[in-house]
Amino acid sequence: MVNRTPHDPAAVHNNYSFQVDLRGIVDLLSHHLYSSPRVYLRELLQNAVDAVTARNRLDPLAPTAIRLTVGETTLRISDPGIGLTETDVHRFLATIGRSSKRDDIEGARREFLGQFGIGLLACFTVTESIRVVSRSATDPTAPPVEWLASADGTYSVRALDPADYAEPGTSVWLTARGGAREWFQPRRVTDLAREFGSLLPYEVTVESDAGATTVTEGVPVWRRVFASADQRRAALLEYGRRTLGFAPLDVIELEAGAAGVGGVAYVLSQPGNPSDSSAHRVYLKGMLLGDAVRGVLPEWAFFVRGVIDTDTLRPTASREGLYEDERLAVVREVLGDRIRDWLTEIAAEQPQRLAAFLAVHALGVKAMARHSADLLRIMLPHLHFETTDGRVPLTEFTRNHRTVRVTATVEEFRQVAATAAAQGIGVVNGGYAYDRELVAQLPRLLPGVEVVDLDAGAITAALDPVDPGEELALAPVLALARTVLDPLACDVIVRAFHPVTVPALYLDGRAARNERARAQTAEDADELWAEILGALAVTTPRAQLVLNHHSPIVRRLSRIGDPAFLRTAVESLYGQALLMTHRPLSAADTALLNRAFGEFLGWATQRAADRGEETE
């Protein structure tokens, strides 16, 4: 006899089927797949709509109205749809994961809402049993069939008297289990049916002791015909206010029939957060998937909230989001083009409308323009940037400055703005989000324009040199100033520049700032890190304190005979120049300012006291 190992291909294997704990599946659905028990009503509506759609394909004249009947703790939903035979019941209702639309999956994605065959199980989140009575429209000889299912995983099937159910269709009965009665209240059922099904193509009515309410609205507002463009715009804005809960600043139509998408995007009336991708209200063939679905519009479109209906995109298993695939990527690109087209149109034809939009969302447009040279070319005359000529469009700025110098930070711009403007040097503040990237594209859009990074040496070179004789008169001042500021890695020079109200200008390049940051970090670090950072030290240009010879304050420095008081005056000029850069001060800089202020205050106090003695 030959012994065979378990891995021997010739060994005999016994095959077994997985055992499914339905209560465990229900718990998984209610706590992990679906966001809330409320979705049970959406799944019931989805099945009813799919059944009506299937019958309508066979008989376009068949009835389509769906009716929900609500009692104190019961709910019945009836549809005149395709119905089921007993074979269908065993195949579809009693087999988890099988969908009646799987036979033609591509057709199902376009014609039906359901694809996963697990929707009916969502009802077990609110009930202990489900009763289904159905009669098939495709097999008139088949009797009506009743299916009773329990949350413990058991079910029964029996045939019914055809005389009691003469018309094709399906009815589902639910009874609320303990703790779930709130989901069966007539008002709650009506609200849920309206939220999920307001855009469904078939009439849906909720009936209770209080009467009947139709929750469907018919043709979506963006597909209706209006007498004028103004009426259409007003209707769209009112729909957005009612549906999204805020008053939109503007509206953008997103109709893209070729992509199987329609709807509108509403422009936020408050600035959006560029770092937060926007969430949108998305419908699948009229059934609400969710009111916070992400990814359907480009990330840069954070300034809009969309209400979108699609018949081509694929939902996730929970039908509360969209599956990220190539089709969604194409739709996202198409809808992004619609938003760009809208901006292009109002920029060319409705400047007041554009101005209102940019007053709130200029940042969003700049973010978008980084990825579209055509859009940037169109929007360039309307986007304002902070420059040495004020807040102006770059098209206007470049008429006066063919060489555009751009800073890396806001602090760097503030450091030189006043002096650069007085000297006729064109500088753009590149420290704000997206501005530096957009300025870098100017040479491609505006021939003859050159863009360079701001260099402290370029500012210094533009300042007027001082007459050698006058500079010689300031030699003692310069010598003392260099001694005072040398520990702070700052050189001192004298130049003549405007405005005269600026007695001193603090200039440092990026290399000098990086070295200063390294030195400060090394000073505060432990011995090991201080040694590592010390090894990174490099010889770089030092910062400069440029004294303005046009300033009366600087010219009077040579009259100070007291070296201690002259030192205090130099420290004060250095501190004032630092404050003009609007950058955070180091501990050493703060101590210097406090010392200079204290000494000036002491000097002034003593001078006042001396004058008082002379008066006596």
Coordinates of C-alpha atoms in Angstrom, one line a residue:
M1 CA 0.0 0.0 0.0
V2 CA 1.3 3.4 -0.9
N3 CA 1.2 6.1 1.7
R4 CA 0.4 9.6 0.3
T5 CA 1.2 12.8 1.9
P6 CA -1.5 15.5 2.4
H7 CA 0.2 17.5 -0.4
D8 CA 0.2 14.7 -2.9
P9 CA -1.9 15.6 -5.9
A10 CA -3.2 12.1 -6.1
A11 CA -4.4 12.2 -2.5
V12 CA -8.2 12.1 -1.9
H13 CA -9.7 15.4 -0.5
N14 CA -13.1 15.9 1.1
N15 CA -14.8 19.2 0.0
Y16 CA -16.9 21.2 2.5
S17 CA -19.0 24.3 2.2
F18 CA -18.5 27.4 4.4
Q19 CA -21.0 27.7 7.2
V20 CA -22.5 31.2 7.4
D21 CA -23.7 32.7 10.7
L22 CA -26.4 35.1 9.5
R23 CA -26.5 37.0 12.8
G24 CA -22.8 37.6 12.4
I25 CA -23.3 38.8 8.9
V26 CA -26.1 41.2 10.0
D27 CA -23.8 42.5 12.8
L28 CA -21.1 43.1 10.2
L29 CA -23.4 45.0 7.9
S30 CA -25.0 47.2 10.6
H31 CA -21.7 48.1 12.4
H32 CA -19.2 48.1 9.6
L33 CA -20.6 48.2 6.0
Y34 CA -23.5 50.5 6.5
S35 CA -23.2 53.8 8.3
S36 CA -26.6 53.6 10.0
P37 CA -29.8 51.4 10.2
R38 CA -31.5 54.2 8.2
V39 CA -30.1 52.7 5.0
Y40 CA -32.7 49.8 5.3
L41 CA -35.2 52.1 3.6
R42 CA -32.8 52.9 0.8
E43 CA -32.3 49.2 0.1
L44 CA -36.0 48.6 0.0
L45 CA -36.5 51.5 -2.4
Q46 CA -33.6 50.3 -4.5
N47 CA -35.0 46.8 -4.9
A48 CA -38.4 48.2 -5.8
V49 CA -37.0 50.6 -8.4
D50 CA -34.9 47.8 -10.0
A51 CA -37.9 45.6 -10.2
V52 CA -40.0 48.3 -11.9
T53 CA -37.1 49.1 -14.3
A54 CA -36.8 45.4 -15.2
R55 CA -40.5 45.1 -16.0
N56 CA -40.6 48.5 -17.8
R57 CA -37.9 47.1 -20.2
L58 CA -40.3 44.3 -21.1
D59 CA -43.5 46.4 -21.1
P60 CA -43.1 50.2 -21.3
L61 CA -46.8 50.6 -20.5
A62 CA -46.6 48.7 -17.2
P63 CA -47.4 50.7 -14.0
T64 CA -44.5 52.2 -12.1
A65 CA -45.8 53.8 -8.9
I66 CA -44.1 52.5 -5.7
R67 CA -46.1 52.7 -2.4
L68 CA -44.9 52.6 1.2
T69 CA -47.5 52.0 3.9
V70 CA -46.5 52.8 7.5
G71 CA -48.2 51.6 10.7
E72 CA -47.2 52.1 14.3
T73 CA -44.5 49.5 14.2
T74 CA -44.8 48.1 10.7
L75 CA -43.8 49.0 7.1
R76 CA -44.9 47.6 3.8
I77 CA -43.4 48.6 0.5
S78 CA -45.2 47.5 -2.8
D79 CA -44.0 47.7 -6.4
P80 CA -45.6 46.7 -9.7
G81 CA -42.2 45.3 -10.8
I82 CA -40.9 42.2 -12.5
G83 CA -41.7 39.9 -9.6
L84 CA -40.1 36.6 -8.6
T85 CA -40.9 32.9 -9.1
E86 CA -40.2 30.3 -6.5
T87 CA -37.0 29.4 -8.3
D88 CA -36.0 33.0 -8.3
V89 CA -36.7 33.3 -4.6
H90 CA -34.3 30.4 -3.7
R91 CA -31.7 31.7 -6.1
F92 CA -31.7 35.4 -5.3
L93 CA -33.4 36.1 -1.9
A94 CA -31.9 33.1 -0.1
T95 CA -28.3 33.3 -1.5
I96 CA -26.1 36.0 0.1
G97 CA -24.0 37.8 -2.5
R98 CA -26.1 36.9 -5.6
S99 CA -27.8 39.7 -7.5
S100 CA -30.5 39.2 -10.1
K101 CA -28.6 41.7 -12.2
R102 CA -25.4 39.7 -12.4
D103 CA -26.3 38.0 -15.6
D104 CA -25.6 41.2 -17.6
I105 CA -23.3 43.1 -15.3
E106 CA -22.6 46.0 -17.7
G107 CA -26.3 46.4 -18.4
A108 CA -27.0 46.2 -14.7
R109 CA -24.6 49.0 -14.0
R110 CA -26.5 51.3 -16.3
E111 CA -30.1 50.1 -15.8
F112 CA -30.2 48.9 -12.2
L113 CA -29.1 50.3 -8.8
G114 CA -28.2 47.1 -7.0
Q115 CA -25.2 45.0 -7.9
F116 CA -24.1 43.1 -4.8
G117 CA -27.1 40.9 -3.7
I118 CA -26.8 41.8 0.0
G119 CA -29.1 44.8 0.2
L120 CA -32.1 43.0 1.7
L121 CA -30.0 41.9 4.6
A122 CA -29.8 45.6 5.7
C123 CA -33.5 45.2 6.8
F124 CA -32.2 42.9 9.6
T125 CA -30.7 45.9 11.3
V126 CA -34.3 47.0 12.2
T127 CA -36.3 43.8 12.2
E128 CA -36.2 40.2 13.2
S129 CA -38.1 38.9 10.2
I130 CA -38.8 39.8 6.6
R131 CA -41.9 38.7 4.7
V132 CA -41.9 39.0 0.9
V133 CA -44.8 38.2 -1.4
S134 CA -44.1 38.3 -5.1
R135 CA -45.7 37.3 -8.4
S136 CA -43.7 37.1 -11.6
A137 CA -44.5 39.2 -14.7
T138 CA -42.3 37.0 -16.9
D139 CA -44.1 33.7 -16.1
P140 CA -47.9 34.2 -15.9
T141 CA -48.4 30.5 -15.0
A142 CA -46.2 30.7 -11.9
P143 CA -48.2 31.1 -8.7
P144 CA -47.5 33.9 -6.2
V145 CA -44.9 33.0 -3.7
E146 CA -44.3 34.0 -0.1
W147 CA -40.8 34.1 1.5
L148 CA -40.4 34.3 5.2
A149 CA -36.9 35.0 6.5
S150 CA -35.6 35.3 10.1
A151 CA -32.5 36.9 11.5
D152 CA -31.3 33.5 12.7
G153 CA -30.7 32.5 9.1
T154 CA -33.8 30.3 8.5
Y155 CA -36.4 30.9 5.9
S156 CA -39.5 29.2 4.4
V157 CA -41.2 29.4 1.0
R158 CA -44.8 28.6 0.1
A159 CA -47.0 29.1 -2.9
L160 CA -50.1 31.3 -2.6
D161 CA -53.5 31.4 -4.2
P162 CA -53.2 33.2 -7.6
A163 CA -56.7 34.8 -7.0
D164 CA -55.3 36.7 -4.1
Y165 CA -52.5 38.3 -6.0
A166 CA -53.7 38.8 -9.6
E167 CA -51.2 41.5 -10.6
P168 CA -47.4 41.0 -11.0
G169 CA -45.2 42.8 -8.4
T170 CA -43.6 42.4 -5.0
S171 CA -44.5 43.5 -1.5
V172 CA -42.2 43.4 1.5
W173 CA -43.4 43.6 5.1
L174 CA -41.2 44.5 8.1
T175 CA -42.1 44.7 11.8
A176 CA -39.8 46.8 14.1
R177 CA -37.7 44.9 16.6
G178 CA -37.0 46.2 20.1
G179 CA -35.0 49.5 20.0
A180 CA -35.7 50.1 16.3
R181 CA -39.3 51.6 16.5
E182 CA -38.0 55.1 15.7
W183 CA -37.1 54.0 12.2
F184 CA -40.8 53.1 11.6
Q185 CA -42.3 56.4 12.7
P186 CA -44.4 57.8 9.7
R187 CA -42.6 61.1 9.7
R188 CA -39.1 59.4 9.9
V189 CA -40.1 57.1 7.0
T190 CA -41.3 60.0 4.9
D191 CA -38.2 62.0 5.6
L192 CA -35.9 59.1 4.7
A193 CA -37.9 58.2 1.6
R194 CA -37.7 61.9 0.4
E195 CA -34.0 62.1 1.2
F196 CA -33.1 58.9 -0.6
G197 CA -35.6 58.9 -3.4
S198 CA -36.6 62.5 -4.2
L199 CA -34.9 62.2 -7.7
L200 CA -36.1 58.7 -8.6
P201 CA -37.8 58.4 -12.0
Y202 CA -40.9 56.7 -10.6
E203 CA -43.5 58.1 -8.2
V204 CA -42.9 57.1 -4.6
T205 CA -45.8 57.7 -2.1
V206 CA -45.8 57.2 1.7
E207 CA -49.2 56.4 3.3
S208 CA -50.0 56.5 7.0
D209 CA -53.0 57.5 9.2
A210 CA -52.0 61.1 8.6
G211 CA -52.6 60.7 4.8
A212 CA -50.5 60.1 1.7
T213 CA -47.3 62.1 0.8
T214 CA -45.5 61.9 -2.6
V215 CA -41.8 62.3 -1.9
T216 CA -40.5 62.3 -5.5
E217 CA -40.0 65.6 -7.3
G218 CA -40.1 64.5 -10.9
V219 CA -37.5 65.7 -13.3
P220 CA -34.4 67.2 -11.5
V221 CA -34.3 70.9 -11.6
W222 CA -31.2 71.0 -13.8
R223 CA -33.0 69.0 -16.5
R224 CA -36.1 71.2 -16.6
V225 CA -36.9 73.8 -19.2
F226 CA -37.4 77.4 -18.1
A227 CA -38.8 80.5 -19.9
S228 CA -35.5 82.4 -19.3
A229 CA -32.0 82.1 -18.2
D230 CA -32.7 84.2 -15.1
Q231 CA -35.6 81.9 -14.1
R232 CA -33.3 78.9 -14.5
R233 CA -30.6 80.4 -12.4
A234 CA -33.0 81.5 -9.7
A235 CA -34.5 77.9 -9.6
L236 CA -31.1 76.3 -9.4
L237 CA -29.9 78.6 -6.6
E238 CA -33.1 78.0 -4.6
Y239 CA -32.7 74.2 -5.0
G240 CA -29.1 74.5 -3.7
R241 CA -30.2 76.6 -0.7
R242 CA -32.9 74.1 0.1
T243 CA -30.9 70.9 -0.5
L244 CA -27.4 71.9 0.9
G245 CA -28.5 74.3 3.7
F246 CA -26.6 77.4 2.6
A247 CA -27.1 80.3 0.3
P248 CA -24.7 79.7 -2.7
L249 CA -22.6 82.5 -4.0
D250 CA -23.1 81.2 -7.6
V251 CA -24.0 78.1 -9.5
I252 CA -22.2 76.0 -12.2
E253 CA -24.0 73.6 -14.4
L254 CA -22.2 70.2 -14.7
E255 CA -24.3 68.5 -17.4
A256 CA -22.0 66.0 -19.3
G257 CA -24.3 63.5 -21.1
A258 CA -21.5 61.7 -22.8
A259 CA -20.0 60.9 -19.4
G260 CA -23.4 59.9 -18.0
V261 CA -23.3 62.7 -15.4
G262 CA -25.6 65.6 -14.7
G263 CA -26.1 68.1 -11.9
V264 CA -24.8 71.4 -10.5
A265 CA -22.0 72.7 -8.5
Y266 CA -22.7 75.4 -5.9
V267 CA -20.0 78.0 -5.2
L268 CA -19.5 78.4 -1.4
S269 CA -20.3 81.9 0.0
Q270 CA -17.4 81.5 2.4
P271 CA -13.7 80.6 1.6
G272 CA -13.1 76.9 1.4
N273 CA -10.2 75.1 2.9
P274 CA -7.7 74.0 0.2
S275 CA -6.3 71.2 2.3
D276 CA -9.8 69.7 2.8
S277 CA -11.2 67.9 -0.3
S278 CA -14.8 68.8 -0.7
A279 CA -17.7 66.4 -0.2
H280 CA -20.7 66.3 -2.5
R281 CA -24.2 65.0 -2.7
V282 CA -24.2 62.2 -5.2
Y283 CA -27.2 60.2 -6.7
L284 CA -27.0 57.0 -8.6
K285 CA -29.8 57.0 -11.2
G286 CA -31.8 59.1 -8.9
M287 CA -31.1 57.2 -5.7
L288 CA -29.0 59.1 -3.1
L289 CA -25.7 57.4 -2.4
G290 CA -24.6 60.0 0.2
D291 CA -24.4 63.6 1.0
A292 CA -20.7 63.6 1.8
V293 CA -19.2 61.7 -1.1
R294 CA -15.6 62.6 -1.9
G295 CA -13.5 62.2 -5.1
V296 CA -16.2 63.0 -7.7
L297 CA -14.7 66.5 -8.4
P298 CA -11.0 67.5 -8.6
E299 CA -9.3 68.3 -5.3
W300 CA -8.7 71.9 -6.5
A301 CA -12.4 72.5 -6.7
F302 CA -12.7 72.9 -2.9
F303 CA -14.7 76.1 -3.4
V304 CA -17.8 74.2 -4.6
R305 CA -20.3 71.6 -3.3
G306 CA -21.9 69.4 -6.0
V307 CA -25.3 67.8 -6.4
I308 CA -24.6 65.2 -9.0
D309 CA -26.6 62.3 -10.6
T310 CA -24.8 59.6 -12.5
D311 CA -25.7 56.4 -14.2
T312 CA -22.2 55.3 -15.2
L313 CA -20.2 55.3 -12.0
R314 CA -19.7 52.3 -9.8
P315 CA -20.8 52.4 -6.1
T316 CA -19.0 50.7 -3.3
A317 CA -20.6 47.7 -1.6
S318 CA -22.3 49.9 1.0
R319 CA -23.7 52.1 -1.8
E320 CA -22.6 55.2 0.2
G321 CA -19.6 56.1 -1.9
L322 CA -18.0 55.7 -5.4
Y323 CA -15.5 53.1 -6.4
E324 CA -12.2 54.6 -7.4
D325 CA -11.5 53.4 -10.9
E326 CA -10.7 54.7 -14.4
R327 CA -14.3 55.7 -15.1
L328 CA -14.4 57.9 -12.0
A329 CA -11.1 59.5 -13.0
V330 CA -12.5 60.4 -16.4
V331 CA -15.7 61.8 -14.9
R332 CA -13.7 63.9 -12.5
E333 CA -11.7 65.3 -15.3
V334 CA -14.8 66.1 -17.4
L335 CA -16.5 67.9 -14.5
G336 CA -13.3 69.8 -13.8
D337 CA -13.4 71.1 -17.3
R338 CA -16.9 72.3 -16.8
I339 CA -15.8 74.4 -13.8
R340 CA -12.9 75.8 -15.8
D341 CA -15.2 76.7 -18.7
W342 CA -17.5 78.5 -16.3
L343 CA -14.7 80.6 -15.0
T344 CA -13.5 81.4 -18.5
E345 CA -17.0 82.5 -19.6
I346 CA -17.6 84.8 -16.7
A347 CA -14.1 86.3 -17.0
A348 CA -14.8 87.2 -20.6
E349 CA -18.4 88.2 -20.3
Q350 CA -19.4 89.0 -16.7
P351 CA -16.6 90.8 -14.9
Q352 CA -18.8 91.8 -12.0
R353 CA -19.8 88.2 -11.4
L354 CA -16.1 87.2 -11.6
A355 CA -15.1 90.0 -9.1
A356 CA -17.7 88.7 -6.6
F357 CA -16.3 85.2 -7.0
L358 CA -12.6 86.2 -6.7
A359 CA -13.4 88.3 -3.6
V360 CA -14.1 85.0 -1.8
H361 CA -12.2 82.3 -3.8
A362 CA -9.1 83.9 -5.4
L363 CA -7.0 81.3 -3.6
G364 CA -9.0 78.5 -5.2
V365 CA -8.5 80.0 -8.7
K366 CA -4.8 80.3 -8.1
A367 CA -4.6 76.6 -7.0
M368 CA -6.5 75.6 -10.2
A369 CA -4.4 77.9 -12.5
R370 CA -1.2 76.0 -11.5
H371 CA -2.4 73.1 -13.6
S372 CA -3.8 74.9 -16.5
A373 CA -1.7 77.4 -18.6
D374 CA -4.8 78.3 -20.6
L375 CA -6.8 79.2 -17.4
L376 CA -3.9 81.2 -16.0
R377 CA -3.6 83.2 -19.3
I378 CA -7.3 84.0 -19.0
M379 CA -7.3 84.8 -15.3
L380 CA -4.0 86.6 -15.1
P381 CA -5.5 90.1 -15.6
H382 CA -7.9 89.4 -12.8
L383 CA -5.7 87.9 -10.1
H384 CA -4.0 90.3 -7.7
F385 CA -0.6 89.8 -6.2
E386 CA 1.2 91.7 -3.4
T387 CA 4.0 93.7 -5.1
T388 CA 6.2 96.7 -4.6
D389 CA 3.6 98.5 -6.8
G390 CA 0.8 97.5 -4.5
R391 CA -1.8 94.7 -4.9
V392 CA -2.1 94.6 -8.7
P393 CA -2.5 92.0 -11.5
L394 CA 0.8 90.7 -12.8
T395 CA -0.1 91.9 -16.3
E396 CA -0.1 95.4 -15.0
F397 CA 3.0 94.9 -12.9
T398 CA 5.1 93.6 -15.8
R399 CA 4.4 96.7 -17.9
N400 CA 6.7 98.6 -15.5
H401 CA 9.1 95.8 -14.6
R402 CA 10.3 93.4 -17.3
T403 CA 12.5 91.8 -14.7
V404 CA 10.3 90.4 -11.9
R405 CA 12.1 89.5 -8.7
V406 CA 10.1 87.1 -6.4
T407 CA 10.7 86.4 -2.7
A408 CA 10.4 83.0 -1.1
T409 CA 8.7 84.2 2.1
V410 CA 6.4 87.0 3.2
E411 CA 9.1 88.1 5.7
E412 CA 11.6 88.4 2.9
F413 CA 9.3 90.7 0.9
R414 CA 8.5 92.9 3.9
Q415 CA 12.2 93.2 4.6
V416 CA 12.8 95.0 1.3
A417 CA 9.5 96.2 0.0
A418 CA 9.7 99.9 1.0
T419 CA 13.3 100.3 -0.2
A420 CA 12.9 98.3 -3.4
A421 CA 9.8 100.4 -4.3
A422 CA 11.6 103.6 -3.7
Q423 CA 14.5 102.4 -5.9
G424 CA 12.2 101.3 -8.7
I425 CA 13.0 97.6 -8.2
G426 CA 10.0 95.3 -9.0
V427 CA 9.5 92.6 -6.4
V428 CA 6.5 90.2 -6.0
N429 CA 5.7 88.6 -2.7
G430 CA 6.0 84.8 -3.4
G431 CA 5.4 83.8 0.2
Y432 CA 1.6 83.2 -0.1
A433 CA 0.1 79.9 -1.3
Y434 CA 0.6 79.3 -5.0
D435 CA 1.9 82.8 -5.8
R436 CA 5.5 81.8 -6.4
E437 CA 4.5 78.9 -8.7
L438 CA 2.3 81.2 -10.8
V439 CA 4.9 83.9 -11.0
A440 CA 7.4 81.3 -12.3
Q441 CA 5.1 80.7 -15.3
L442 CA 5.2 84.4 -16.5
P443 CA 7.9 84.0 -19.1
R444 CA 5.8 81.4 -21.0
L445 CA 2.8 83.7 -20.9
L446 CA 4.3 87.1 -21.3
P447 CA 7.2 87.2 -23.8
G448 CA 10.1 89.4 -22.7
V449 CA 9.5 89.0 -19.0
E450 CA 12.2 87.5 -16.9
V451 CA 11.6 86.0 -13.4
V452 CA 14.4 85.7 -10.9
D453 CA 14.7 84.9 -7.2
L454 CA 15.2 88.0 -5.1
D455 CA 18.8 88.3 -4.0
A456 CA 19.9 90.6 -1.2
G457 CA 22.9 91.6 -3.3
A458 CA 20.7 92.9 -6.0
I459 CA 19.0 95.3 -3.5
T460 CA 22.4 96.4 -2.2
A461 CA 23.7 97.0 -5.7
A462 CA 20.8 99.2 -6.5
L463 CA 21.5 101.5 -3.5
D464 CA 23.6 104.7 -4.2
P465 CA 27.1 104.7 -2.8
V466 CA 28.1 107.5 -0.5
D467 CA 30.7 110.2 -1.2
P468 CA 34.1 108.9 0.1
G469 CA 34.5 112.1 2.2
E470 CA 31.2 111.7 3.9
E471 CA 31.7 108.0 4.4
L472 CA 35.1 108.8 6.0
A473 CA 33.4 111.1 8.5
L474 CA 31.2 108.1 9.6
A475 CA 34.2 105.8 9.9
P476 CA 34.3 105.8 13.7
V477 CA 30.6 105.1 13.8
L478 CA 30.9 102.2 11.3
A479 CA 33.9 100.7 13.2
L480 CA 32.0 100.7 16.5
A481 CA 28.8 99.4 14.8
R482 CA 30.7 96.5 13.2
T483 CA 32.2 95.6 16.6
V484 CA 28.8 95.7 18.3
L485 CA 27.0 93.6 15.6
D486 CA 29.8 91.2 14.8
P487 CA 28.6 88.6 17.5
L488 CA 25.2 88.7 15.7
A489 CA 26.8 87.7 12.4
C490 CA 25.9 91.1 10.8
D491 CA 28.1 93.5 8.8
V492 CA 27.5 97.2 8.6
I493 CA 27.7 99.4 5.5
V494 CA 26.5 102.8 4.5
R495 CA 24.5 103.7 1.4
A496 CA 22.1 106.5 0.3
F497 CA 18.6 105.4 -0.6
H498 CA 14.9 106.3 -0.3
P499 CA 12.7 106.6 1.6
V500 CA 14.5 108.9 4.0
T501 CA 12.1 107.8 6.8
V502 CA 14.0 104.4 6.8
P503 CA 17.3 105.1 8.7
A504 CA 18.6 101.5 8.4
L505 CA 17.7 98.4 6.3
Y506 CA 18.4 94.8 7.4
L507 CA 19.3 92.5 4.5
D508 CA 20.1 88.8 4.6
G509 CA 20.0 86.2 1.9
R510 CA 18.7 82.7 2.2
A511 CA 22.1 81.2 2.8
A512 CA 22.7 83.6 5.7
R513 CA 19.3 82.8 7.2
N514 CA 19.9 79.1 7.0
E515 CA 23.3 79.4 8.6
R516 CA 21.8 81.6 11.4
A517 CA 19.1 79.0 12.0
R518 CA 21.7 76.2 12.1
A519 CA 23.8 78.2 14.6
Q520 CA 20.8 78.9 16.9
T521 CA 19.8 75.2 16.8
A522 CA 23.3 74.1 17.6
E523 CA 23.4 76.5 20.5
D524 CA 20.3 75.0 22.1
A525 CA 21.1 71.4 21.3
D526 CA 22.9 68.8 23.5
E527 CA 26.5 68.0 23.0
L528 CA 26.1 65.3 20.3
W529 CA 23.7 67.3 18.1
A530 CA 25.8 70.5 18.6
E531 CA 28.8 68.6 17.3
I532 CA 26.9 67.3 14.3
L533 CA 25.5 70.7 13.5
G534 CA 28.9 72.3 13.9
A535 CA 30.2 70.0 11.2
L536 CA 27.6 71.4 8.9
A537 CA 28.8 75.0 9.3
V538 CA 29.7 76.7 6.1
T539 CA 31.2 80.0 5.1
T540 CA 28.3 82.1 3.8
P541 CA 27.5 85.7 3.2
R542 CA 26.6 87.5 6.5
A543 CA 23.6 89.6 7.0
Q544 CA 24.0 93.4 6.5
L545 CA 22.7 96.4 8.3
V546 CA 22.6 99.2 5.6
L547 CA 22.7 102.7 7.2
N548 CA 20.8 105.2 5.1
H549 CA 23.0 108.3 4.6
H550 CA 19.9 110.3 3.5
S551 CA 18.4 109.9 6.9
P552 CA 19.1 112.8 9.3
I553 CA 19.3 110.3 12.2
V554 CA 22.2 108.4 10.6
R555 CA 24.1 111.6 9.8
R556 CA 23.8 112.8 13.4
L557 CA 25.4 109.6 14.7
S558 CA 28.9 111.1 14.1
R559 CA 28.1 113.9 16.6
I560 CA 27.7 111.4 19.5
G561 CA 30.9 111.6 21.6
D562 CA 30.0 109.1 24.2
P563 CA 30.9 105.6 23.0
A564 CA 28.4 103.9 25.3
F565 CA 25.6 106.0 24.1
L566 CA 26.7 105.5 20.4
R567 CA 26.6 101.8 21.0
T568 CA 23.0 102.1 22.3
A569 CA 22.1 104.1 19.2
V570 CA 23.5 101.5 16.9
E571 CA 21.7 98.7 18.7
S572 CA 18.4 100.7 18.4
L573 CA 18.9 101.1 14.7
Y574 CA 19.6 97.4 14.3
G575 CA 16.5 96.5 16.4
Q576 CA 14.3 98.9 14.4
A577 CA 15.5 97.4 11.1
L578 CA 14.8 93.9 12.4
L579 CA 11.3 94.8 13.4
M580 CA 10.6 96.2 9.9
T581 CA 11.2 92.6 8.5
H582 CA 8.2 91.3 10.6
R583 CA 10.1 88.1 11.3
P584 CA 10.3 86.4 14.7
L585 CA 13.2 87.7 16.9
S586 CA 15.8 85.4 18.4
A587 CA 16.5 85.5 22.1
A588 CA 19.8 87.5 21.5
D589 CA 17.9 90.0 19.3
T590 CA 15.2 90.5 22.0
A591 CA 17.8 91.0 24.7
L592 CA 19.6 93.6 22.6
L593 CA 16.3 95.5 22.0
N594 CA 15.4 95.4 25.7
R595 CA 18.9 96.6 26.7
A596 CA 18.9 99.5 24.2
F597 CA 15.4 100.6 25.2
G598 CA 16.4 100.5 28.9
E599 CA 19.5 102.5 28.3
F600 CA 17.6 105.1 26.3
L601 CA 15.0 105.4 29.0
G602 CA 17.7 105.7 31.7
W603 CA 19.4 108.4 29.6
A604 CA 16.2 110.3 29.1
T605 CA 15.3 110.1 32.8
Q606 CA 18.7 111.3 33.9
R607 CA 18.5 114.2 31.4
A608 CA 15.1 115.2 32.8
A609 CA 16.5 115.1 36.3
D610 CA 19.5 117.2 35.3
R611 CA 17.3 119.9 33.7
G612 CA 15.2 119.9 36.9
E613 CA 18.3 120.7 39.0
E614 CA 19.4 123.5 36.7
T615 CA 15.9 125.0 37.0
E616 CA 16.2 125.0 40.8

